[in-house]
């Protein structure tokens, strides 16, 4: 079902500083930068690698305010890994299959994610403490590879 | 410098339970199981995907005791993402380059990691709260792909 590690989502206080850090220290290239009002974040996708099923990224996340999910995460745990996103071919089908296995879905239907992807989150308490995201890349992303 | 997301390391209380969970829920296949006395863990590599530079895994980590690094992590934070491992072609060269950039190295020289890899850890305080591992896969791993 999972086709790749699509991204590791990392919460940070200062997006620009962390973009520069990952560029300078590890040589990663900024692939996309956007604001997701629905999730209360501004974010950057730092490209790590391409693979048969799609690309892998580090996703840097800066909250738009303290009352957002990432803002609350930072206040409680500090900077660090916020979630893990896995590639799937069909996020709606994956949700149906996983929802039938006693894993609570934070999204019953796919919603808009980074770079035009369709995404959905699974409840971290049912995935061993890991906030887990399913990512179906946009058609354009697939074609671009 | 980074060639792939090699693995996401996840701390858990019960390795066998989590292996079964990742098999059943996500269809991942157990690739390797070993005990690393030096790091105080027993661990399982769950295969996610193959790519041009190597494979990607979920690494499940159960501590050998409460006074190990993963045991202390579990006591403090509970189950969840413990570290992120990135593929590199030459871990010794990567350590030298990164150590020259104000990132503290937890390992000055590569040591033995999962599946015969040479690995080294970077200080999480210098990588935005992320315990970061560099992984040079064993030659056998490369040839096997």
GROMACS .gro file of C-alpha atoms in nm:
model
  290
    1UNK     CA    1   0.000   0.000   0.000
    2UNK     CA    2   0.279   0.246   0.092
    3UNK     CA    3   0.494   0.332  -0.209
    4UNK     CA    4   0.758   0.556  -0.053
    5UNK     CA    5   0.846   0.781   0.238
    6UNK     CA    6   0.702   1.093   0.077
    7UNK     CA    7   0.821   1.335   0.342
    8UNK     CA    8   0.915   1.394   0.702
    9UNK     CA    9   0.732   1.696   0.841
   10UNK     CA   10   0.943   1.905   1.078
   11UNK     CA   11   0.800   2.182   1.298
   12UNK     CA   12   1.014   2.494   1.334
   13UNK     CA   13   0.992   2.848   1.465
   14UNK     CA   14   1.156   3.021   1.168
   15UNK     CA   15   1.093   2.877   0.822
   16UNK     CA   16   1.346   3.096   0.641
   17UNK     CA   17   1.621   3.008   0.886
   18UNK     CA   18   1.551   2.634   0.851
   19UNK     CA   19   1.536   2.650   0.470
   20UNK     CA   20   1.881   2.811   0.473
   21UNK     CA   21   2.006   2.553   0.722
   22UNK     CA   22   1.898   2.253   0.514
   23UNK     CA   23   2.040   2.415   0.200
   24UNK     CA   24   2.374   2.499   0.355
   25UNK     CA   25   2.429   2.197   0.577
   26UNK     CA   26   2.287   1.918   0.363
   27UNK     CA   27   2.272   2.065   0.012
   28UNK     CA   28   1.894   2.020  -0.021
   29UNK     CA   29   1.709   2.226  -0.282
   30UNK     CA   30   1.389   2.418  -0.212
   31UNK     CA   31   1.120   2.262  -0.434
   32UNK     CA   32   0.808   2.448  -0.319
   33UNK     CA   33   0.697   2.708  -0.071
   34UNK     CA   34   0.334   2.771   0.017
   35UNK     CA   35   0.089   2.882   0.284
   36UNK     CA   36  -0.183   2.638   0.389
   37UNK     CA   37  -0.442   2.844   0.576
   38UNK     CA   38  -0.658   2.540   0.648
   39UNK     CA   39  -0.372   2.373   0.834
   40UNK     CA   40  -0.244   2.700   0.981
   41UNK     CA   41   0.110   2.669   0.845
   42UNK     CA   42   0.354   2.816   0.604
   43UNK     CA   43   0.574   2.546   0.468
   44UNK     CA   44   0.864   2.456   0.244
   45UNK     CA   45   0.936   2.129   0.065
   46UNK     CA   46   1.308   2.055   0.049
   47UNK     CA   47   1.382   1.795  -0.219
   48UNK     CA   48   1.582   1.491  -0.104
   49UNK     CA   49   1.547   1.227  -0.376
   50UNK     CA   50   1.346   1.094  -0.670
   51UNK     CA   51   1.222   0.737  -0.687
   52UNK     CA   52   1.004   0.511  -0.903
   53UNK     CA   53   0.682   0.617  -0.730
   54UNK     CA   54   0.760   0.984  -0.669
   55UNK     CA   55   0.993   1.217  -0.483
   56UNK     CA   56   1.090   1.244  -0.118
   57UNK     CA   57   1.112   1.568   0.076
   58UNK     CA   58   1.178   1.727   0.407
   59UNK     CA   59   0.872   1.940   0.480
   60UNK     CA   60   0.950   2.238   0.703
   61UNK     CA   61   0.649   2.376   0.889
   62UNK     CA   62   0.617   2.713   1.062
   63UNK     CA   63   0.283   2.779   1.234
   64UNK     CA   64   0.075   3.083   1.136
   65UNK     CA   65  -0.007   3.136   1.503
   66UNK     CA   66   0.008   2.975   1.848
   67UNK     CA   67  -0.344   2.828   1.829
   68UNK     CA   68  -0.272   2.618   1.522
   69UNK     CA   69  -0.186   2.245   1.547
   70UNK     CA   70   0.182   2.308   1.471
   71UNK     CA   71   0.186   2.608   1.707
   72UNK     CA   72   0.055   2.391   1.990
   73UNK     CA   73   0.304   2.116   1.902
   74UNK     CA   74   0.594   2.364   1.926
   75UNK     CA   75   0.471   2.499   2.259
   76UNK     CA   76   0.445   2.148   2.403
   77UNK     CA   77   0.742   1.961   2.248
   78UNK     CA   78   0.964   2.219   2.084
   79UNK     CA   79   1.109   2.193   1.737
   80UNK     CA   80   1.132   1.846   1.586
   81UNK     CA   81   0.958   1.583   1.377
   82UNK     CA   82   0.586   1.657   1.359
   83UNK     CA   83   0.463   1.382   1.125
   84UNK     CA   84   0.560   1.129   0.859
   85UNK     CA   85   0.398   1.123   0.514
   86UNK     CA   86   0.387   0.809   0.298
   87UNK     CA   87   0.311   0.790  -0.072
   88UNK     CA   88   0.004   0.592  -0.181
   89UNK     CA   89  -0.138   0.540  -0.529
   90UNK     CA   90  -0.498   0.610  -0.427
   91UNK     CA   91  -0.553   0.794  -0.099
   92UNK     CA   92  -0.931   0.733  -0.093
   93UNK     CA   93  -0.882   0.358  -0.134
   94UNK     CA   94  -0.604   0.357   0.127
   95UNK     CA   95  -0.829   0.541   0.376
   96UNK     CA   96  -1.103   0.286   0.325
   97UNK     CA   97  -0.865  -0.007   0.377
   98UNK     CA   98  -0.696   0.144   0.684
   99UNK     CA   99  -1.022   0.264   0.838
  100UNK     CA  100  -1.143  -0.096   0.831
  101UNK     CA  101  -0.849  -0.195   1.056
  102UNK     CA  102  -0.923  -0.011   1.382
  103UNK     CA  103  -0.712   0.291   1.292
  104UNK     CA  104  -0.898   0.615   1.348
  105UNK     CA  105  -0.891   0.855   1.054
  106UNK     CA  106  -0.843   1.226   1.123
  107UNK     CA  107  -0.968   1.285   0.768
  108UNK     CA  108  -1.250   1.067   0.642
  109UNK     CA  109  -1.205   1.212   0.295
  110UNK     CA  110  -0.889   1.333   0.120
  111UNK     CA  111  -0.807   1.701   0.138
  112UNK     CA  112  -0.564   1.942  -0.020
  113UNK     CA  113  -0.197   1.902   0.074
  114UNK     CA  114   0.139   2.035  -0.039
  115UNK     CA  115   0.220   2.069  -0.408
  116UNK     CA  116  -0.131   1.980  -0.520
  117UNK     CA  117  -0.137   1.640  -0.349
  118UNK     CA  118  -0.445   1.473  -0.203
  119UNK     CA  119  -0.373   1.384   0.157
  120UNK     CA  120  -0.528   1.245   0.473
  121UNK     CA  121  -0.405   1.203   0.830
  122UNK     CA  122  -0.435   0.902   1.060
  123UNK     CA  123  -0.469   0.930   1.437
  124UNK     CA  124  -0.125   0.914   1.603
  125UNK     CA  125  -0.259   0.718   1.900
  126UNK     CA  126  -0.349   0.434   1.664
  127UNK     CA  127  -0.013   0.443   1.481
  128UNK     CA  128   0.226   0.407   1.775
  129UNK     CA  129   0.254   0.777   1.854
  130UNK     CA  130   0.331   0.879   1.496
  131UNK     CA  131   0.107   1.135   1.328
  132UNK     CA  132   0.085   0.961   0.990
  133UNK     CA  133  -0.012   1.120   0.659
  134UNK     CA  134  -0.106   0.946   0.335
  135UNK     CA  135  -0.004   1.136   0.020
  136UNK     CA  136  -0.132   1.086  -0.332
  137UNK     CA  137   0.085   1.312  -0.544
  138UNK     CA  138  -0.082   1.529  -0.807
  139UNK     CA  139  -0.086   1.403  -1.165
  140UNK     CA  140   0.149   1.685  -1.258
  141UNK     CA  141   0.398   1.566  -0.999
  142UNK     CA  142   0.388   1.215  -1.140
  143UNK     CA  143   0.434   1.339  -1.495
  144UNK     CA  144   0.722   1.559  -1.394
  145UNK     CA  145   0.932   1.274  -1.268
  146UNK     CA  146   2.500   1.515  -0.008
  147UNK     CA  147   2.180   1.338   0.108
  148UNK     CA  148   2.074   1.071  -0.141
  149UNK     CA  149   1.748   0.949   0.013
  150UNK     CA  150   1.540   0.928   0.329
  151UNK     CA  151   1.694   0.597   0.437
  152UNK     CA  152   1.464   0.541   0.732
  153UNK     CA  153   1.245   0.689   1.000
  154UNK     CA  154   1.334   0.545   1.342
  155UNK     CA  155   1.032   0.488   1.565
  156UNK     CA  156   1.058   0.406   1.936
  157UNK     CA  157   0.811   0.150   2.068
  158UNK     CA  158   0.745  -0.060   2.377
  159UNK     CA  159   0.676  -0.389   2.199
  160UNK     CA  160   0.871  -0.466   1.881
  161UNK     CA  161   0.672  -0.776   1.785
  162UNK     CA  162   0.342  -0.595   1.821
  163UNK     CA  163   0.461  -0.305   1.604
  164UNK     CA  164   0.606  -0.534   1.336
  165UNK     CA  165   0.265  -0.703   1.313
  166UNK     CA  166   0.090  -0.365   1.306
  167UNK     CA  167   0.297  -0.228   1.016
  168UNK     CA  168   0.256  -0.556   0.826
  169UNK     CA  169  -0.118  -0.574   0.875
  170UNK     CA  170  -0.213  -0.209   0.847
  171UNK     CA  171   0.024  -0.090   0.576
  172UNK     CA  172   0.144  -0.408   0.407
  173UNK     CA  173   0.512  -0.347   0.486
  174UNK     CA  174   0.751  -0.642   0.475
  175UNK     CA  175   1.004  -0.721   0.748
  176UNK     CA  176   1.349  -0.691   0.587
  177UNK     CA  177   1.577  -0.739   0.886
  178UNK     CA  178   1.566  -0.794   1.258
  179UNK     CA  179   1.868  -0.754   1.486
  180UNK     CA  180   1.992  -0.665   1.832
  181UNK     CA  181   2.235  -0.375   1.864
  182UNK     CA  182   2.389  -0.407   2.210
  183UNK     CA  183   2.601  -0.093   2.162
  184UNK     CA  184   2.288   0.116   2.107
  185UNK     CA  185   2.080  -0.079   2.359
  186UNK     CA  186   1.801  -0.171   2.118
  187UNK     CA  187   1.642  -0.457   1.938
  188UNK     CA  188   1.513  -0.341   1.607
  189UNK     CA  189   1.330  -0.429   1.288
  190UNK     CA  190   1.363  -0.276   0.943
  191UNK     CA  191   1.029  -0.267   0.761
  192UNK     CA  192   1.084  -0.218   0.389
  193UNK     CA  193   0.893   0.070   0.230
  194UNK     CA  194   1.049   0.131  -0.112
  195UNK     CA  195   1.352   0.094  -0.337
  196UNK     CA  196   1.515   0.387  -0.512
  197UNK     CA  197   1.817   0.470  -0.727
  198UNK     CA  198   2.046   0.521  -0.427
  199UNK     CA  199   1.910   0.248  -0.200
  200UNK     CA  200   1.602   0.141  -0.008
  201UNK     CA  201   1.382   0.317   0.245
  202UNK     CA  202   1.258   0.164   0.567
  203UNK     CA  203   1.064   0.219   0.883
  204UNK     CA  204   1.300   0.123   1.164
  205UNK     CA  205   1.116   0.001   1.474
  206UNK     CA  206   1.318   0.031   1.796
  207UNK     CA  207   1.249  -0.139   2.129
  208UNK     CA  208   1.494  -0.057   2.410
  209UNK     CA  209   1.688  -0.335   2.583
  210UNK     CA  210   1.632  -0.158   2.914
  211UNK     CA  211   1.514   0.169   3.073
  212UNK     CA  212   1.865   0.318   3.097
  213UNK     CA  213   1.930   0.304   2.722
  214UNK     CA  214   1.883   0.610   2.496
  215UNK     CA  215   1.559   0.473   2.350
  216UNK     CA  216   1.440   0.364   2.695
  217UNK     CA  217   1.490   0.719   2.825
  218UNK     CA  218   1.319   0.862   2.517
  219UNK     CA  219   1.013   0.642   2.576
  220UNK     CA  220   0.996   0.739   2.944
  221UNK     CA  221   1.011   1.109   2.858
  222UNK     CA  222   0.808   1.136   2.536
  223UNK     CA  223   0.628   0.807   2.484
  224UNK     CA  224   0.616   0.614   2.161
  225UNK     CA  225   0.686   0.805   1.841
  226UNK     CA  226   0.951   0.919   1.596
  227UNK     CA  227   1.296   0.890   1.753
  228UNK     CA  228   1.522   0.994   1.464
  229UNK     CA  229   1.552   1.035   1.088
  230UNK     CA  230   1.823   0.859   0.884
  231UNK     CA  231   1.945   0.990   0.547
  232UNK     CA  232   2.144   0.802   0.288
  233UNK     CA  233   2.490   0.934   0.199
  234UNK     CA  234   2.748   0.792  -0.039
  235UNK     CA  235   3.039   0.836   0.202
  236UNK     CA  236   2.956   0.881   0.568
  237UNK     CA  237   3.312   0.976   0.669
  238UNK     CA  238   3.324   1.250   0.405
  239UNK     CA  239   2.975   1.370   0.503
  240UNK     CA  240   3.078   1.391   0.871
  241UNK     CA  241   3.380   1.599   0.780
  242UNK     CA  242   3.174   1.838   0.568
  243UNK     CA  243   2.894   1.874   0.823
  244UNK     CA  244   3.130   1.902   1.120
  245UNK     CA  245   3.288   2.203   0.949
  246UNK     CA  246   2.947   2.380   0.958
  247UNK     CA  247   2.882   2.428   1.330
  248UNK     CA  248   2.682   2.108   1.365
  249UNK     CA  249   2.800   1.898   1.657
  250UNK     CA  250   2.868   1.533   1.575
  251UNK     CA  251   2.757   1.267   1.821
  252UNK     CA  252   2.990   1.031   1.636
  253UNK     CA  253   3.322   1.164   1.515
  254UNK     CA  254   3.383   0.842   1.327
  255UNK     CA  255   3.133   0.609   1.157
  256UNK     CA  256   3.010   0.310   1.353
  257UNK     CA  257   2.809  -0.003   1.290
  258UNK     CA  258   2.438   0.043   1.211
  259UNK     CA  259   2.149  -0.167   1.087
  260UNK     CA  260   2.197  -0.417   0.805
  261UNK     CA  261   2.574  -0.370   0.793
  262UNK     CA  262   2.559   0.005   0.726
  263UNK     CA  263   2.815   0.260   0.843
  264UNK     CA  264   2.634   0.529   1.036
  265UNK     CA  265   2.685   0.843   1.243
  266UNK     CA  266   2.452   1.068   1.440
  267UNK     CA  267   2.435   1.448   1.448
  268UNK     CA  268   2.333   1.645   1.757
  269UNK     CA  269   1.959   1.714   1.751
  270UNK     CA  270   2.002   2.059   1.905
  271UNK     CA  271   2.200   2.163   1.598
  272UNK     CA  272   1.949   2.013   1.351
  273UNK     CA  273   1.629   2.183   1.466
  274UNK     CA  274   1.533   1.927   1.729
  275UNK     CA  275   1.575   1.630   1.494
  276UNK     CA  276   1.812   1.351   1.594
  277UNK     CA  277   1.970   1.299   1.252
  278UNK     CA  278   2.157   0.992   1.132
  279UNK     CA  279   2.376   0.956   0.823
  280UNK     CA  280   2.368   0.610   0.665
  281UNK     CA  281   2.613   0.463   0.419
  282UNK     CA  282   2.457   0.132   0.316
  283UNK     CA  283   2.679  -0.175   0.303
  284UNK     CA  284   2.819  -0.278  -0.033
  285UNK     CA  285   2.602  -0.588  -0.023
  286UNK     CA  286   2.295  -0.370   0.017
  287UNK     CA  287   2.391  -0.167  -0.288
  288UNK     CA  288   2.458  -0.475  -0.497
  289UNK     CA  289   2.132  -0.632  -0.394
  290UNK     CA  290   1.917  -0.356  -0.540
   0.00000   0.00000   0.00000
